[in-house]
Amino acid sequence: MSLSVAVAGASGYAGGEVLRLLAAHPEFTVTTVTAHSNAGQPLLAVQPHLRSLSHLTLVDTTPENLAGHDIVFLALPHGKSGEITSKLGDDTLVIDCGADHRLVSEADWADFYGGDYFGAWPYGLPELVLAGGGRQRAALVGARRIAVPGCNVTAISLGLAPGIRAGVIEPEDIVAVLAVGPSGAGKSLRTDLLASEMLGSASAYAVGGSHRHTPEIRQNLAAAGGVGVTISFTPMLVPMSRGILATSTARLAPGVSPTDVRSAFEIAYADEPFVHLLPAGQFPRTADTLGANTALIGLAVDEVARRVVTVTALDNLVKGTAGAAIQSANIALGLPEQLGLTTNGVAP
Amino acid sequence: MSLSVAVAGASGYAGGEVLRLLAAHPEFTVTTVTAHSNAGQPLLAVQPHLRSLSHLTLVDTTPENLAGHDIVFLALPHGKSGEITSKLGDDTLVIDCGADHRLVSEADWADFYGGDYFGAWPYGLPELVLAGGGRQRAALVGARRIAVPGCNVTAISLGLAPGIRAGVIEPEDIVAVLAVGPSGAGKSLRTDLLASEMLGSASAYAVGGSHRHTPEIRQNLAAAGGVGVTISFTPMLVPMSRGILATSTARLAPGVSPTDVRSAFEIAYADEPFVHLLPAGQFPRTADTLGANTALIGLAVDEVARRVVTVTALDNLVKGTAGAAIQSANIALGLPEQLGLTTNGVAP
Amino acid sequence: MSLSVAVAGASGYAGGEVLRLLAAHPEFTVTTVTAHSNAGQPLLAVQPHLRSLSHLTLVDTTPENLAGHDIVFLALPHGKSGEITSKLGDDTLVIDCGADHRLVSEADWADFYGGDYFGAWPYGLPELVLAGGGRQRAALVGARRIAVPGCNVTAISLGLAPGIRAGVIEPEDIVAVLAVGPSGAGKSLRTDLLASEMLGSASAYAVGGSHRHTPEIRQNLAAAGGVGVTISFTPMLVPMSRGILATSTARLAPGVSPTDVRSAFEIAYADEPFVHLLPAGQFPRTADTLGANTALIGLAVDEVARRVVTVTALDNLVKGTAGAAIQSANIALGLPEQLGLTTNGVAP
Amino acid sequence: MSLSVAVAGASGYAGGEVLRLLAAHPEFTVTTVTAHSNAGQPLLAVQPHLRSLSHLTLVDTTPENLAGHDIVFLALPHGKSGEITSKLGDDTLVIDCGADHRLVSEADWADFYGGDYFGAWPYGLPELVLAGGGRQRAALVGARRIAVPGCNVTAISLGLAPGIRAGVIEPEDIVAVLAVGPSGAGKSLRTDLLASEMLGSASAYAVGGSHRHTPEIRQNLAAAGGVGVTISFTPMLVPMSRGILATSTARLAPGVSPTDVRSAFEIAYADEPFVHLLPAGQFPRTADTLGANTALIGLAVDEVARRVVTVTALDNLVKGTAGAAIQSANIALGLPEQLGLTTNGVAP
């Protein structure tokens, strides 16, 4: 089997990473790459690291160019995927790396995004533990439309959902603070994203609940069984190109022991190929996940402060975006879930 | 007036930074620099950036070598300052950059440090607002022993104390997560502090309440009026040599408006030369404080999550250590508080 | 004495650094700061690290706004300084940080820059050794127009001129390769200057003799006595916000010993406050010059390859630009050359 | 076919990278990993990024533990491989990532290394063009002992050998300056390799011809046909964990045109899967090769300075070490040369 694949938005960081992973996938063949202002250029001119795809040339991002493929990956700015997808066939597998189809609540959608094409698709976070006891994975089997989660959302959700599901942490008053690299902001020409500004410096943005990922985190933790979830979420930009280190904390539920907490996470991830709970006393570094579809979680219980703290490391462009997209495609198509994906980071 | 100064532990990062600031101070003259294994070497051999002090040679860290100066700065490992200070005259101003004399509670001391020389000294965080309405500054006037705060402690305390003092945030269930550079860990030969390990990577340490700075933060917030302070505190090592970006969050007190919160911080820092509250919607970056004795604070109120979030940036080696030491010395001696200190960071 | 100062181009990196240094200068008072698109904003909005200048507001870069000051520093794009200066009085000291007035050769000017306002000004590299035995410093005394050298030019010229002057190295076939930070490229919104692109990566640009600094280097080495100077010069962008590390190599002249070479450099810089030759076997790191007006030079003679190699470290924004500007202003005005400038770097 | 593999020195950076690549190789199975001080620990304890090898435990580096495998990769300190290899069977393929078996000249060996086990093995740089017109590849077919080149050596040799072979550049007076990351120095606990020292800073080392890679470069360029090769070679440590950017320059031979030069490199690498000449005007960045077995070369001819300049980017741990080892093993064993290796870098 070799399935034909198109990638829309191939000149950006997310699109480039989808391509890097596709190039290593034994069952997928990239035949079309599209872009906006870079259309007409060889792919290698804008993604010089993708040597094995040197035969590809960027074409315009139009429904016509994207039609006729077995799989279409969308790595487009907000608001673009709805229109394009409406013109693609129902049997085409469409994987959207953007935010257009993640939110179930139309009110949240209107508050944080807005636009013409509201409507949630099956959500591509296979390891998310659900209130009913299953995993989100089941919703992806056979799907032909999949919304890939936000990168920060994945880190926080994986770091808290098992505790919510097991009732060992409280869904109210969650606090998450993340160290994130700038590639999550895309290839945007903004002064604050210049190397001169970021090298040797850390800064925060979207402080105070304004980050668009906030409702999506609440949605996931609600899916895990959290009632009345509230979360304070602050991302801090730090000088590494990739990577998310999410420190997620929640109140320890009454009467729960540290062992109960650890047990909840151990059970949740015991059989997961891509999500690993580290032994007690160990905490991950983002470098260990660079280029890999891996999320590593360290866990501690602060019995004085009565808070559970998890530290989750992942690569925002892989497990946070492109790797989740490939993994979800594998599941949707009935392929082995790990096909074409590595668990080994590029370190040091 | 020119006062003679000795710096003990001059080959480390804290000692080096004390020297860099002293070299720019118009009233202080460094006459003695001491070290342990590097004794006998020219200062420039271990601190090649301190060109203006090329005439100094490191001598052994002994009470004899430190005696007879107007001021002695101690930048020594834990447990060393007590013994040395006991042999220095009472009229010598001794400024300890280490942790030996910070904690008031002997129980906390025993839990987190331990050793022979327990006993708190006047605490060198001049801008700390106190429950009674004054500032910690007053305790430093005329002092001859001063304990410089921990760098993380300074960032979190400055970011929360005005809210505690004003009653606009709750002292219980504080959560602080920091992005910190490795220079705070000193010039230690540890694998995890190697450049190969840290470049491009973030990691957490001392997770779950085990960091030694925890009781000191509680102590400061109690001094600001907090009753029953609890704090979950997690530092994340990120790839910048210096700098702390502290995201500190606390529950909004009932019935308090965002305006009340901002007002509490505005009042607290309106006249401070080194601590600045940024306008609404602005958040600091650490580069803006590099080499400066400045702490910059951004503030937001998340009314959905009911949390106040402050983001504090400072240079761990300056306002976090050596700058606080010089500032405290100025106050103790009745000099202008800003003497020899800059508020301008080296950016970009 | 307090002289009134205007800085044109105050929202860029070079202008910002001129301001940072001016703020520490005891005889200069900044009264006017100008910008192009940022005019009307508080200085602090675009230079948030300059807390001590929070009272200043940016005004338009016009001759009218710049007139009437004792000193005007220009940090403008190429081609802008000529027009403005023609409208400033002859007794105003004008220091141009740009390239418009550096080149003596009109042919070089036309090849590498071009424009309406050709004409060399006294050149602001005081330590440059001249063929006749003096230093460039003499040309600056009493000057009212000064052209500040290019940052790469300063690093290479300081690293080779004493050898040229003494005849211990050959002026033909010089090769210089530099590791440089991106701040030298200014606050330009270019994709290749984004943090995501530069973090963890090195790249070369202007390879093969096309860099505009090439004729200026030749000019300086000719001034040092080099006849028939040729130079291959390649800058490599590396992930540090500031700093230049220049490896400059030249052929060892026949019959010259390593001792002769070292001696030439020792003599040249023995009395210089800002340029230092390191002892044999020692080589500088850029961090030791961060924020300082210092150039550090290490020297080795490769007797097998018959090449002299010097490694020069400096801060491109200080000794490479703004510090040289202040130093030159001090000389022009008869002030102590070191006034307001530090030799101590901010390290680590 | 699945061949059993042992890796000696599996706790270091080179050994770790060999393992990362082996884990992706379809024909090799790692059965033994050895270490010195870390023996007895799970591999994951020292290489936490190698999740897919979590079943392995480190054992002592002894001939007994290494015997009985089809392939043994040695990533050991200098001087260790000779003794071990003498006790392995002649039909075992031994790939040495160290320097013990690279040099043909016993005099060079004695000058730069020394020790008991002198003796060159077939040299693992397949793409090296030879004076006779072939490639070094041929010497590896069927080999059972292979010496992997030094990482800096590979970058410089690939960037100059085609020009030497074609006679378009002169072998005398070559100058090469490299920007290199610290992982090439290994996991050594040295102060100068600490993150605090390296972040934001560049420095040079082994200046003036003292670097051990110097004779190996000369040897390769002689193999390409260079008579009387001399080279000045200077590495500059820059703050990126991996990567080499080598600027290599040589004098343009008389009567040679820029087209001739480009043509020589085009012909040399036209059919190479891992070495690519970029189009005129383009120069590589190291990020494009991160984690990949790719070397990218940009080329310019400076007709004023009469120098050819090539800029070569590669990952010191992959094409510079572990990737070259796997590639050489593939050739030795008659497997497809690209098996298990990617050409796509992890960027941004």
XYZ file of C-alpha atoms in Angstrom, chain D:
348
model
C 19.145 -10.725 7.969
C 19.604 -9.254 11.401
C 23.121 -8.705 12.620
C 23.993 -8.500 16.289
C 25.688 -5.334 17.373
C 27.639 -4.196 20.421
C 28.409 -0.584 21.232
C 31.348 0.168 23.514
C 31.290 3.529 25.260
C 27.515 3.717 25.140
C 27.166 6.343 27.830
C 28.957 9.108 25.922
C 27.669 11.393 23.200
C 29.203 9.483 20.287
C 28.062 6.140 21.634
C 24.595 7.482 22.283
C 24.305 8.728 18.733
C 25.492 5.423 17.304
C 22.699 3.805 19.311
C 20.094 6.296 18.139
C 20.930 5.512 14.535
C 21.180 1.771 15.123
C 17.703 1.798 16.622
C 16.402 2.962 13.250
C 18.426 0.477 11.193
C 16.392 -2.405 9.770
C 19.228 -4.947 9.671
C 21.084 -4.309 12.903
C 20.030 -5.322 16.393
C 21.786 -3.892 19.426
C 22.341 -6.636 21.940
C 25.176 -5.263 24.075
C 26.001 -1.801 25.381
C 29.091 -1.192 27.474
C 30.386 1.600 29.663
C 33.036 2.288 32.237
C 31.745 4.045 35.351
C 28.093 3.637 34.389
C 28.215 -0.151 34.000
C 25.322 -1.768 35.797
C 22.875 1.012 35.075
C 19.993 0.827 32.645
C 20.924 2.526 29.377
C 17.948 4.841 29.848
C 19.459 6.227 33.043
C 22.299 7.843 31.110
C 20.676 8.179 27.679
C 17.078 9.131 28.540
C 16.325 10.047 24.930
C 16.708 6.459 23.698
C 13.267 5.211 24.697
C 13.178 2.373 22.178
C 16.266 0.838 23.795
C 14.847 0.844 27.303
C 15.412 -2.902 27.588
C 19.219 -2.554 27.549
C 21.531 -2.430 30.557
C 25.110 -1.206 30.471
C 27.820 -3.787 31.134
C 31.568 -3.335 31.555
C 33.683 -2.496 28.544
C 35.644 -5.737 28.310
C 36.715 -7.859 25.344
C 34.596 -10.673 26.744
C 31.432 -8.586 26.693
C 32.157 -7.338 23.196
C 33.104 -10.690 21.655
C 30.643 -12.766 19.662
C 28.852 -9.956 17.844
C 28.677 -9.434 14.110
C 29.549 -5.768 14.514
C 31.231 -3.810 17.302
C 31.162 -0.014 17.383
C 33.841 1.547 19.556
C 33.208 5.002 21.009
C 36.052 5.032 23.498
C 38.675 7.482 24.696
C 41.932 7.599 22.778
C 44.161 4.599 23.299
C 41.480 2.109 24.261
C 40.447 0.576 20.972
C 43.705 -1.118 20.059
C 43.811 -3.378 23.063
C 40.186 -4.389 22.773
C 40.246 -5.023 19.053
C 43.230 -7.323 19.332
C 40.982 -9.694 21.251
C 38.063 -9.629 18.815
C 37.813 -12.076 15.955
C 39.003 -11.116 12.483
C 35.565 -11.681 11.031
C 33.907 -9.257 13.408
C 33.327 -5.877 11.787
C 34.907 -3.326 14.140
C 34.127 0.341 13.582
C 36.228 2.702 15.664
C 34.774 6.166 16.207
C 37.962 7.207 18.005
C 41.262 8.440 16.654
C 43.454 5.401 17.241
C 43.473 4.038 13.733
C 43.126 7.053 11.499
C 46.682 8.141 10.829
C 48.963 6.499 8.296
C 52.061 8.408 9.343
C 53.683 7.024 12.453
C 55.462 10.355 12.969
C 52.151 12.234 13.012
C 50.750 9.574 15.313
C 53.616 10.026 17.723
C 53.392 13.824 17.582
C 49.672 14.213 18.104
C 48.531 11.028 19.884
C 51.069 8.361 20.752
C 50.521 5.033 22.468
C 50.953 1.309 21.949
C 48.590 0.478 19.115
C 49.600 2.478 16.078
C 48.227 1.283 12.745
C 45.820 2.756 10.232
C 42.581 1.033 9.309
C 40.481 1.583 6.193
C 39.226 5.108 6.550
C 35.500 5.696 6.763
C 34.965 8.741 4.581
C 33.323 7.156 1.534
C 32.912 10.377 -0.450
C 36.550 11.417 -0.267
C 37.750 11.888 -3.858
C 41.115 10.272 -4.455
C 44.010 11.322 -6.625
C 43.495 8.344 -8.869
C 39.935 9.320 -9.619
C 38.007 6.945 -7.401
C 36.479 7.431 -4.004
C 37.507 6.224 -0.590
C 34.324 4.143 -0.640
C 36.091 1.361 -2.514
C 38.497 0.764 0.358
C 35.617 -0.010 2.678
C 33.958 -2.795 0.723
C 34.468 -6.009 2.629
C 36.578 -4.339 5.299
C 36.433 -5.722 8.842
C 38.210 -2.829 10.530
C 37.184 0.770 9.852
C 38.385 4.037 11.375
C 35.744 6.760 11.413
C 37.147 10.235 10.616
C 37.250 13.130 13.031
C 34.245 15.393 12.713
C 36.132 18.579 11.862
C 38.263 16.615 9.442
C 35.209 15.418 7.549
C 33.859 18.942 7.177
C 37.113 20.376 5.864
C 38.039 17.404 3.701
C 34.680 17.302 1.949
C 34.892 21.056 1.412
C 38.313 20.992 -0.259
C 39.197 17.584 -1.675
C 37.364 17.971 -5.022
C 39.199 21.224 -5.634
C 42.534 19.637 -4.788
C 41.801 16.617 -6.954
C 40.856 18.791 -9.919
C 43.830 21.081 -9.454
C 41.649 24.184 -9.221
C 42.900 25.150 -5.766
C 46.373 25.045 -4.333
C 47.264 22.615 -1.549
C 49.574 25.077 0.122
C 48.373 27.661 2.574
C 44.908 26.374 3.211
C 43.025 28.159 5.969
C 40.007 26.628 7.698
C 38.022 28.137 10.549
C 35.081 26.285 12.065
C 32.138 27.133 14.257
C 31.524 24.013 16.337
C 29.171 22.958 19.092
C 30.439 21.524 22.371
C 29.128 17.983 21.936
C 32.237 17.279 19.887
C 34.218 17.612 23.089
C 32.267 14.816 24.714
C 30.538 14.612 28.074
C 33.567 16.023 29.894
C 33.237 17.840 33.206
C 35.274 20.903 32.290
C 34.502 24.424 33.450
C 34.782 25.840 29.946
C 32.089 23.428 28.750
C 29.525 24.522 31.347
C 26.359 26.050 29.992
C 26.903 29.211 32.019
C 30.241 29.694 30.302
C 29.101 28.911 26.782
C 25.619 30.397 26.510
C 25.869 33.682 24.680
C 29.591 33.287 24.064
C 32.076 32.134 21.436
C 35.677 31.136 22.028
C 38.547 29.494 20.173
C 40.729 26.603 21.213
C 43.699 24.613 19.898
C 44.793 27.700 17.965
C 47.985 27.721 15.962
C 48.195 24.199 14.610
C 47.937 22.224 17.820
C 44.582 20.504 17.150
C 44.885 16.745 16.740
C 42.765 16.812 13.627
C 45.425 18.732 11.702
C 47.520 15.794 10.421
C 44.365 13.896 9.488
C 43.227 16.753 7.267
C 46.603 16.879 5.602
C 46.447 13.128 5.066
C 43.067 13.348 3.343
C 44.029 16.209 1.093
C 47.200 14.358 0.175
C 45.053 11.352 -0.709
C 43.090 13.668 -2.987
C 46.317 14.529 -4.767
C 47.589 17.489 -2.776
C 51.346 17.764 -2.706
C 52.869 19.784 0.109
C 49.590 20.462 1.874
C 49.761 23.039 4.651
C 46.766 24.107 6.657
C 45.967 26.609 9.364
C 42.971 25.234 11.218
C 41.072 26.986 14.023
C 37.906 25.722 15.721
C 35.619 28.210 17.470
C 33.226 26.890 20.106
C 29.782 28.436 19.685
C 26.573 28.002 21.665
C 24.767 25.243 19.821
C 24.839 21.694 21.132
C 25.613 20.118 17.755
C 26.827 21.166 14.379
C 29.915 22.178 12.485
C 30.061 25.053 10.052
C 33.448 24.918 8.351
C 34.700 27.842 6.334
C 37.554 26.393 4.287
C 39.586 28.554 1.978
C 42.381 27.799 -0.456
C 44.207 29.812 -3.061
C 42.714 29.738 -6.501
C 45.127 27.998 -8.858
C 46.496 30.186 -11.665
C 44.353 30.374 -14.760
C 41.345 28.778 -13.162
C 37.880 30.310 -13.547
C 35.058 30.285 -11.026
C 33.188 27.991 -13.393
C 36.044 25.520 -13.295
C 35.911 25.490 -9.537
C 32.201 24.936 -9.328
C 32.395 22.262 -11.945
C 34.999 20.332 -9.964
C 32.686 20.164 -6.955
C 29.586 19.445 -9.010
C 31.213 16.469 -10.634
C 32.582 15.171 -7.379
C 29.271 15.130 -5.555
C 26.711 14.760 -8.335
C 25.864 11.206 -7.393
C 26.530 11.272 -3.696
C 23.486 10.616 -1.527
C 24.813 12.392 1.550
C 26.979 15.243 0.251
C 25.365 18.091 -1.670
C 26.742 21.157 -3.367
C 24.291 24.052 -3.035
C 23.511 26.307 -5.995
C 25.652 29.377 -6.512
C 24.885 32.084 -3.977
C 23.458 29.661 -1.411
C 25.194 28.690 1.800
C 24.133 26.115 4.353
C 23.131 26.387 7.965
C 23.919 23.626 10.407
C 20.298 23.192 11.484
C 19.503 21.753 8.072
C 21.724 18.800 8.874
C 20.717 18.204 12.498
C 20.293 14.500 13.105
C 20.920 13.750 9.426
C 23.856 12.090 7.683
C 24.068 15.024 5.312
C 26.887 17.425 4.503
C 25.843 20.596 2.678
C 28.438 22.671 0.868
C 28.216 26.237 -0.380
C 30.950 27.570 -2.626
C 32.184 30.989 -3.669
C 35.217 32.233 -5.496
C 36.670 35.507 -4.310
C 38.429 36.761 -7.406
C 39.825 39.811 -5.684
C 41.401 37.870 -2.846
C 42.141 34.954 -5.213
C 40.673 32.478 -2.751
C 38.106 29.755 -3.073
C 35.825 29.626 -0.044
C 33.638 26.666 0.791
C 31.219 26.567 3.685
C 30.337 23.061 4.834
C 27.605 22.243 7.330
C 27.148 18.906 9.023
C 26.106 17.351 12.301
C 29.293 16.465 14.154
C 27.614 13.498 15.822
C 26.037 12.115 12.633
C 27.929 12.672 9.374
C 30.821 13.672 11.639
C 30.776 10.450 13.679
C 27.930 7.995 14.144
C 26.320 8.362 10.730
C 29.673 7.888 9.031
C 30.095 4.772 11.157
C 26.768 3.282 10.057
C 27.304 4.317 6.449
C 30.723 2.656 6.475
C 29.285 -0.470 8.048
C 26.657 -0.649 5.339
C 29.355 -0.451 2.677
C 31.598 -2.965 4.369
C 28.773 -5.470 4.610
C 27.416 -4.969 1.110
C 24.177 -3.392 2.336
C 22.589 -0.397 0.605
C 24.724 2.540 1.678
C 21.783 4.641 2.847
C 20.137 1.938 4.916
C 18.907 3.285 8.245
C 20.161 6.798 7.584
C 18.173 9.915 6.829
C 19.174 12.893 4.712
C 16.567 15.164 6.281
C 17.597 17.444 9.124
C 15.464 18.307 12.139
C 14.774 22.007 11.566
C 13.917 24.552 12.748
